[in-house]
């Protein structure tokens, strides 16, 4: 079932299309970083991002798995794409909003809906989570959350279609 993409999902699809990455196998963190002119550094400390004179640098925690580094990279990429300024100089609620937006971007960019729709997901939840995690190179807890988001959207879309039928 093809569902209507949200504004964020369309934005993610446009970015991947522009980068000519249309399947999970083609997704490459270093190529994405290069396209956005982001320098990646691996250090033994928490992941973060900073901008000096318009140049972005991202620190990824070298102690974490490749999957966790990918998730952290995309969270920080969400800030690069959607936000500007120093988060620490802003109101707490505005900072929370930016974190929510970066997290939402992270889930949709790491496991894009337009790619997820092309996969035949197993009915058993644990198998679907494993398939998403392995296919999109994300941690299993991340895959579980993204699967829940995707299924919730599918359910809403089906409910909307049924409601629309009854109105007609």
PDB file of C-alpha atoms in Angstrom:
ATOM      1  CA  UNK A   1       0.000   0.000   0.000  1.00  0.00           C
ATOM      2  CA  UNK A   2       1.483   3.333  -1.062  1.00  0.00           C
ATOM      3  CA  UNK A   3       0.815   6.077   1.437  1.00  0.00           C
ATOM      4  CA  UNK A   4       0.941   9.826   0.990  1.00  0.00           C
ATOM      5  CA  UNK A   5       4.351  11.170   2.003  1.00  0.00           C
ATOM      6  CA  UNK A   6       4.461  13.955   4.584  1.00  0.00           C
ATOM      7  CA  UNK A   7       6.376  17.175   3.973  1.00  0.00           C
ATOM      8  CA  UNK A   8       9.357  15.781   5.904  1.00  0.00           C
ATOM      9  CA  UNK A   9       9.246  12.472   4.007  1.00  0.00           C
ATOM     10  CA  UNK A  10       9.164  14.364   0.683  1.00  0.00           C
ATOM     11  CA  UNK A  11      12.117  16.495   1.824  1.00  0.00           C
ATOM     12  CA  UNK A  12      14.093  13.345   2.718  1.00  0.00           C
ATOM     13  CA  UNK A  13      13.243  11.755  -0.638  1.00  0.00           C
ATOM     14  CA  UNK A  14      14.414  14.914  -2.475  1.00  0.00           C
ATOM     15  CA  UNK A  15      17.745  14.879  -0.628  1.00  0.00           C
ATOM     16  CA  UNK A  16      18.366  11.201  -1.391  1.00  0.00           C
ATOM     17  CA  UNK A  17      17.284  11.633  -5.014  1.00  0.00           C
ATOM     18  CA  UNK A  18      19.644  14.592  -5.433  1.00  0.00           C
ATOM     19  CA  UNK A  19      22.442  12.455  -3.954  1.00  0.00           C
ATOM     20  CA  UNK A  20      21.427   9.564  -6.257  1.00  0.00           C
ATOM     21  CA  UNK A  21      20.908   7.235  -3.303  1.00  0.00           C
ATOM     22  CA  UNK A  22      17.654   5.412  -4.003  1.00  0.00           C
ATOM     23  CA  UNK A  23      18.158   2.121  -2.161  1.00  0.00           C
ATOM     24  CA  UNK A  24      19.414   1.370   1.366  1.00  0.00           C
ATOM     25  CA  UNK A  25      22.587  -0.180  -0.088  1.00  0.00           C
ATOM     26  CA  UNK A  26      23.502   3.113  -1.780  1.00  0.00           C
ATOM     27  CA  UNK A  27      23.244   5.198   1.419  1.00  0.00           C
ATOM     28  CA  UNK A  28      26.733   6.311   2.437  1.00  0.00           C
ATOM     29  CA  UNK A  29      27.429   8.555   5.427  1.00  0.00           C
ATOM     30  CA  UNK A  30      30.746   9.859   4.085  1.00  0.00           C
ATOM     31  CA  UNK A  31      29.185  10.798   0.723  1.00  0.00           C
ATOM     32  CA  UNK A  32      26.341  12.583   2.523  1.00  0.00           C
ATOM     33  CA  UNK A  33      28.824  14.444   4.737  1.00  0.00           C
ATOM     34  CA  UNK A  34      30.846  15.471   1.663  1.00  0.00           C
ATOM     35  CA  UNK A  35      27.706  16.672  -0.140  1.00  0.00           C
ATOM     36  CA  UNK A  36      26.837  18.914   2.811  1.00  0.00           C
ATOM     37  CA  UNK A  37      30.491  19.899   3.339  1.00  0.00           C
ATOM     38  CA  UNK A  38      30.593  18.469   6.849  1.00  0.00           C
ATOM     39  CA  UNK A  39      33.916  17.315   8.301  1.00  0.00           C
ATOM     40  CA  UNK A  40      33.570  14.191  10.459  1.00  0.00           C
ATOM     41  CA  UNK A  41      35.914  13.559  13.389  1.00  0.00           C
ATOM     42  CA  UNK A  42      35.866  10.424  15.541  1.00  0.00           C
ATOM     43  CA  UNK A  43      36.716  10.985  19.203  1.00  0.00           C
ATOM     44  CA  UNK A  44      36.183   9.251  22.519  1.00  0.00           C
ATOM     45  CA  UNK A  45      33.409  11.610  23.622  1.00  0.00           C
ATOM     46  CA  UNK A  46      29.721  12.229  23.000  1.00  0.00           C
ATOM     47  CA  UNK A  47      28.606  13.159  19.503  1.00  0.00           C
ATOM     48  CA  UNK A  48      28.168  16.845  18.688  1.00  0.00           C
ATOM     49  CA  UNK A  49      28.241  19.329  15.853  1.00  0.00           C
ATOM     50  CA  UNK A  50      29.627  22.831  15.552  1.00  0.00           C
ATOM     51  CA  UNK A  51      29.978  25.506  12.902  1.00  0.00           C
ATOM     52  CA  UNK A  52      32.926  27.870  12.602  1.00  0.00           C
ATOM     53  CA  UNK A  53      32.891  30.509   9.845  1.00  0.00           C
ATOM     54  CA  UNK A  54      30.144  28.618   8.011  1.00  0.00           C
ATOM     55  CA  UNK A  55      32.086  25.330   8.036  1.00  0.00           C
ATOM     56  CA  UNK A  56      30.449  22.392   9.795  1.00  0.00           C
ATOM     57  CA  UNK A  57      32.349  19.825  11.805  1.00  0.00           C
ATOM     58  CA  UNK A  58      30.797  16.851  13.484  1.00  0.00           C
ATOM     59  CA  UNK A  59      32.280  14.781  16.257  1.00  0.00           C
ATOM     60  CA  UNK A  60      31.054  11.180  16.396  1.00  0.00           C
ATOM     61  CA  UNK A  61      31.746   8.994  19.399  1.00  0.00           C
ATOM     62  CA  UNK A  62      34.385   6.452  18.350  1.00  0.00           C
ATOM     63  CA  UNK A  63      33.327   4.157  21.218  1.00  0.00           C
ATOM     64  CA  UNK A  64      29.868   3.484  19.734  1.00  0.00           C
ATOM     65  CA  UNK A  65      28.769   1.102  16.973  1.00  0.00           C
ATOM     66  CA  UNK A  66      28.611   2.118  13.292  1.00  0.00           C
ATOM     67  CA  UNK A  67      24.805   2.015  13.611  1.00  0.00           C
ATOM     68  CA  UNK A  68      24.830   4.422  16.570  1.00  0.00           C
ATOM     69  CA  UNK A  69      27.304   6.708  14.781  1.00  0.00           C
ATOM     70  CA  UNK A  70      24.974   6.767  11.735  1.00  0.00           C
ATOM     71  CA  UNK A  71      21.983   7.670  13.929  1.00  0.00           C
ATOM     72  CA  UNK A  72      24.000  10.407  15.692  1.00  0.00           C
ATOM     73  CA  UNK A  73      25.293  11.722  12.354  1.00  0.00           C
ATOM     74  CA  UNK A  74      21.766  12.038  10.960  1.00  0.00           C
ATOM     75  CA  UNK A  75      20.463  13.691  14.146  1.00  0.00           C
ATOM     76  CA  UNK A  76      23.190  16.324  13.833  1.00  0.00           C
ATOM     77  CA  UNK A  77      22.555  16.588  10.062  1.00  0.00           C
ATOM     78  CA  UNK A  78      18.957  17.450  10.961  1.00  0.00           C
ATOM     79  CA  UNK A  79      20.265  20.448  12.904  1.00  0.00           C
ATOM     80  CA  UNK A  80      22.503  21.479   9.964  1.00  0.00           C
ATOM     81  CA  UNK A  81      19.601  21.322   7.496  1.00  0.00           C
ATOM     82  CA  UNK A  82      16.819  22.740   9.678  1.00  0.00           C
ATOM     83  CA  UNK A  83      18.416  25.043  12.250  1.00  0.00           C
ATOM     84  CA  UNK A  84      20.896  27.839  12.629  1.00  0.00           C
ATOM     85  CA  UNK A  85      22.459  29.570  15.593  1.00  0.00           C
ATOM     86  CA  UNK A  86      23.753  28.285  18.888  1.00  0.00           C
ATOM     87  CA  UNK A  87      21.232  26.104  20.725  1.00  0.00           C
ATOM     88  CA  UNK A  88      22.719  26.946  24.091  1.00  0.00           C
ATOM     89  CA  UNK A  89      21.827  30.631  23.746  1.00  0.00           C
ATOM     90  CA  UNK A  90      18.122  29.974  23.231  1.00  0.00           C
ATOM     91  CA  UNK A  91      15.039  29.401  25.324  1.00  0.00           C
ATOM     92  CA  UNK A  92      14.707  25.868  26.772  1.00  0.00           C
ATOM     93  CA  UNK A  93      11.387  25.193  25.005  1.00  0.00           C
ATOM     94  CA  UNK A  94      12.769  26.320  21.636  1.00  0.00           C
ATOM     95  CA  UNK A  95      15.784  24.052  22.185  1.00  0.00           C
ATOM     96  CA  UNK A  96      13.398  21.166  22.972  1.00  0.00           C
ATOM     97  CA  UNK A  97      11.488  21.896  19.748  1.00  0.00           C
ATOM     98  CA  UNK A  98      14.737  21.763  17.760  1.00  0.00           C
ATOM     99  CA  UNK A  99      15.663  18.440  19.389  1.00  0.00           C
ATOM    100  CA  UNK A 100      12.228  17.033  18.549  1.00  0.00           C
ATOM    101  CA  UNK A 101      12.632  18.181  14.927  1.00  0.00           C
ATOM    102  CA  UNK A 102      16.157  16.722  14.672  1.00  0.00           C
ATOM    103  CA  UNK A 103      14.927  13.402  16.114  1.00  0.00           C
ATOM    104  CA  UNK A 104      12.000  13.290  13.703  1.00  0.00           C
ATOM    105  CA  UNK A 105      14.387  14.014  10.825  1.00  0.00           C
ATOM    106  CA  UNK A 106      16.716  11.293  12.115  1.00  0.00           C
ATOM    107  CA  UNK A 107      14.030   8.574  12.072  1.00  0.00           C
ATOM    108  CA  UNK A 108      12.830   9.511   8.593  1.00  0.00           C
ATOM    109  CA  UNK A 109      16.296   9.993   7.078  1.00  0.00           C
ATOM    110  CA  UNK A 110      17.854   6.837   8.542  1.00  0.00           C
ATOM    111  CA  UNK A 111      14.871   4.744   7.404  1.00  0.00           C
ATOM    112  CA  UNK A 112      13.233   6.708   4.571  1.00  0.00           C
ATOM    113  CA  UNK A 113       9.575   5.917   3.945  1.00  0.00           C
ATOM    114  CA  UNK A 114      10.037   5.808   0.164  1.00  0.00           C
ATOM    115  CA  UNK A 115      12.639   3.029   0.635  1.00  0.00           C
ATOM    116  CA  UNK A 116      10.781   1.268   3.447  1.00  0.00           C
ATOM    117  CA  UNK A 117       7.656   0.981   1.264  1.00  0.00           C
ATOM    118  CA  UNK A 118       9.606  -1.138  -1.241  1.00  0.00           C
ATOM    119  CA  UNK A 119      10.465  -3.765   1.365  1.00  0.00           C
ATOM    120  CA  UNK A 120       8.184  -6.674   2.094  1.00  0.00           C
ATOM    121  CA  UNK A 121       8.079  -6.621   5.889  1.00  0.00           C
ATOM    122  CA  UNK A 122       7.533  -9.898   7.760  1.00  0.00           C
ATOM    123  CA  UNK A 123       4.324 -10.111   9.784  1.00  0.00           C
ATOM    124  CA  UNK A 124       6.191 -11.032  12.940  1.00  0.00           C
ATOM    125  CA  UNK A 125       7.305  -7.821  14.641  1.00  0.00           C
ATOM    126  CA  UNK A 126      10.692  -9.124  15.820  1.00  0.00           C
ATOM    127  CA  UNK A 127      11.547 -10.264  12.288  1.00  0.00           C
ATOM    128  CA  UNK A 128      10.435  -6.924  10.802  1.00  0.00           C
ATOM    129  CA  UNK A 129      12.590  -5.052  13.337  1.00  0.00           C
ATOM    130  CA  UNK A 130      15.612  -7.213  12.506  1.00  0.00           C
ATOM    131  CA  UNK A 131      15.071  -6.715   8.764  1.00  0.00           C
ATOM    132  CA  UNK A 132      14.797  -2.911   9.138  1.00  0.00           C
ATOM    133  CA  UNK A 133      17.836  -2.775  11.431  1.00  0.00           C
ATOM    134  CA  UNK A 134      19.980  -4.888   9.114  1.00  0.00           C
ATOM    135  CA  UNK A 135      18.765  -3.278   5.879  1.00  0.00           C
ATOM    136  CA  UNK A 136      19.119   0.340   7.001  1.00  0.00           C
ATOM    137  CA  UNK A 137      22.132  -0.147   9.306  1.00  0.00           C
ATOM    138  CA  UNK A 138      20.369   1.119  12.441  1.00  0.00           C
ATOM    139  CA  UNK A 139      20.174  -0.287  15.962  1.00  0.00           C
ATOM    140  CA  UNK A 140      17.277  -2.643  16.708  1.00  0.00           C
ATOM    141  CA  UNK A 141      15.648  -0.280  19.270  1.00  0.00           C
ATOM    142  CA  UNK A 142      15.770   2.443  16.585  1.00  0.00           C
ATOM    143  CA  UNK A 143      14.282   0.033  14.019  1.00  0.00           C
ATOM    144  CA  UNK A 144      11.494  -0.875  16.477  1.00  0.00           C
ATOM    145  CA  UNK A 145      10.570   2.794  16.975  1.00  0.00           C
ATOM    146  CA  UNK A 146      10.673   3.495  13.227  1.00  0.00           C
ATOM    147  CA  UNK A 147       8.504   0.433  12.507  1.00  0.00           C
ATOM    148  CA  UNK A 148       5.968   1.676  15.060  1.00  0.00           C
ATOM    149  CA  UNK A 149       5.929   5.121  13.402  1.00  0.00           C
ATOM    150  CA  UNK A 150       5.507   3.557   9.957  1.00  0.00           C
ATOM    151  CA  UNK A 151       2.697   1.220  11.032  1.00  0.00           C
ATOM    152  CA  UNK A 152       0.906   4.052  12.827  1.00  0.00           C
ATOM    153  CA  UNK A 153       1.027   6.082   9.632  1.00  0.00           C
ATOM    154  CA  UNK A 154      -0.251   3.131   7.569  1.00  0.00           C
ATOM    155  CA  UNK A 155      -3.123   2.644  10.021  1.00  0.00           C
ATOM    156  CA  UNK A 156      -4.047   6.359   9.916  1.00  0.00           C
ATOM    157  CA  UNK A 157      -3.973   6.294   6.130  1.00  0.00           C
ATOM    158  CA  UNK A 158      -6.282   3.230   6.035  1.00  0.00           C
ATOM    159  CA  UNK A 159      -8.651   4.887   8.538  1.00  0.00           C
ATOM    160  CA  UNK A 160      -8.685   8.077   6.464  1.00  0.00           C
ATOM    161  CA  UNK A 161      -9.490   6.109   3.293  1.00  0.00           C
ATOM    162  CA  UNK A 162     -12.339   4.247   5.054  1.00  0.00           C
ATOM    163  CA  UNK A 163     -13.743   7.479   6.481  1.00  0.00           C
ATOM    164  CA  UNK A 164     -13.513   9.101   3.043  1.00  0.00           C
ATOM    165  CA  UNK A 165     -15.443   6.143   1.519  1.00  0.00           C
ATOM    166  CA  UNK A 166     -18.271   6.491   4.054  1.00  0.00           C
ATOM    167  CA  UNK A 167     -18.560  10.222   3.372  1.00  0.00           C
ATOM    168  CA  UNK A 168     -18.920   9.638  -0.374  1.00  0.00           C
TER     169      UNK A 168
END
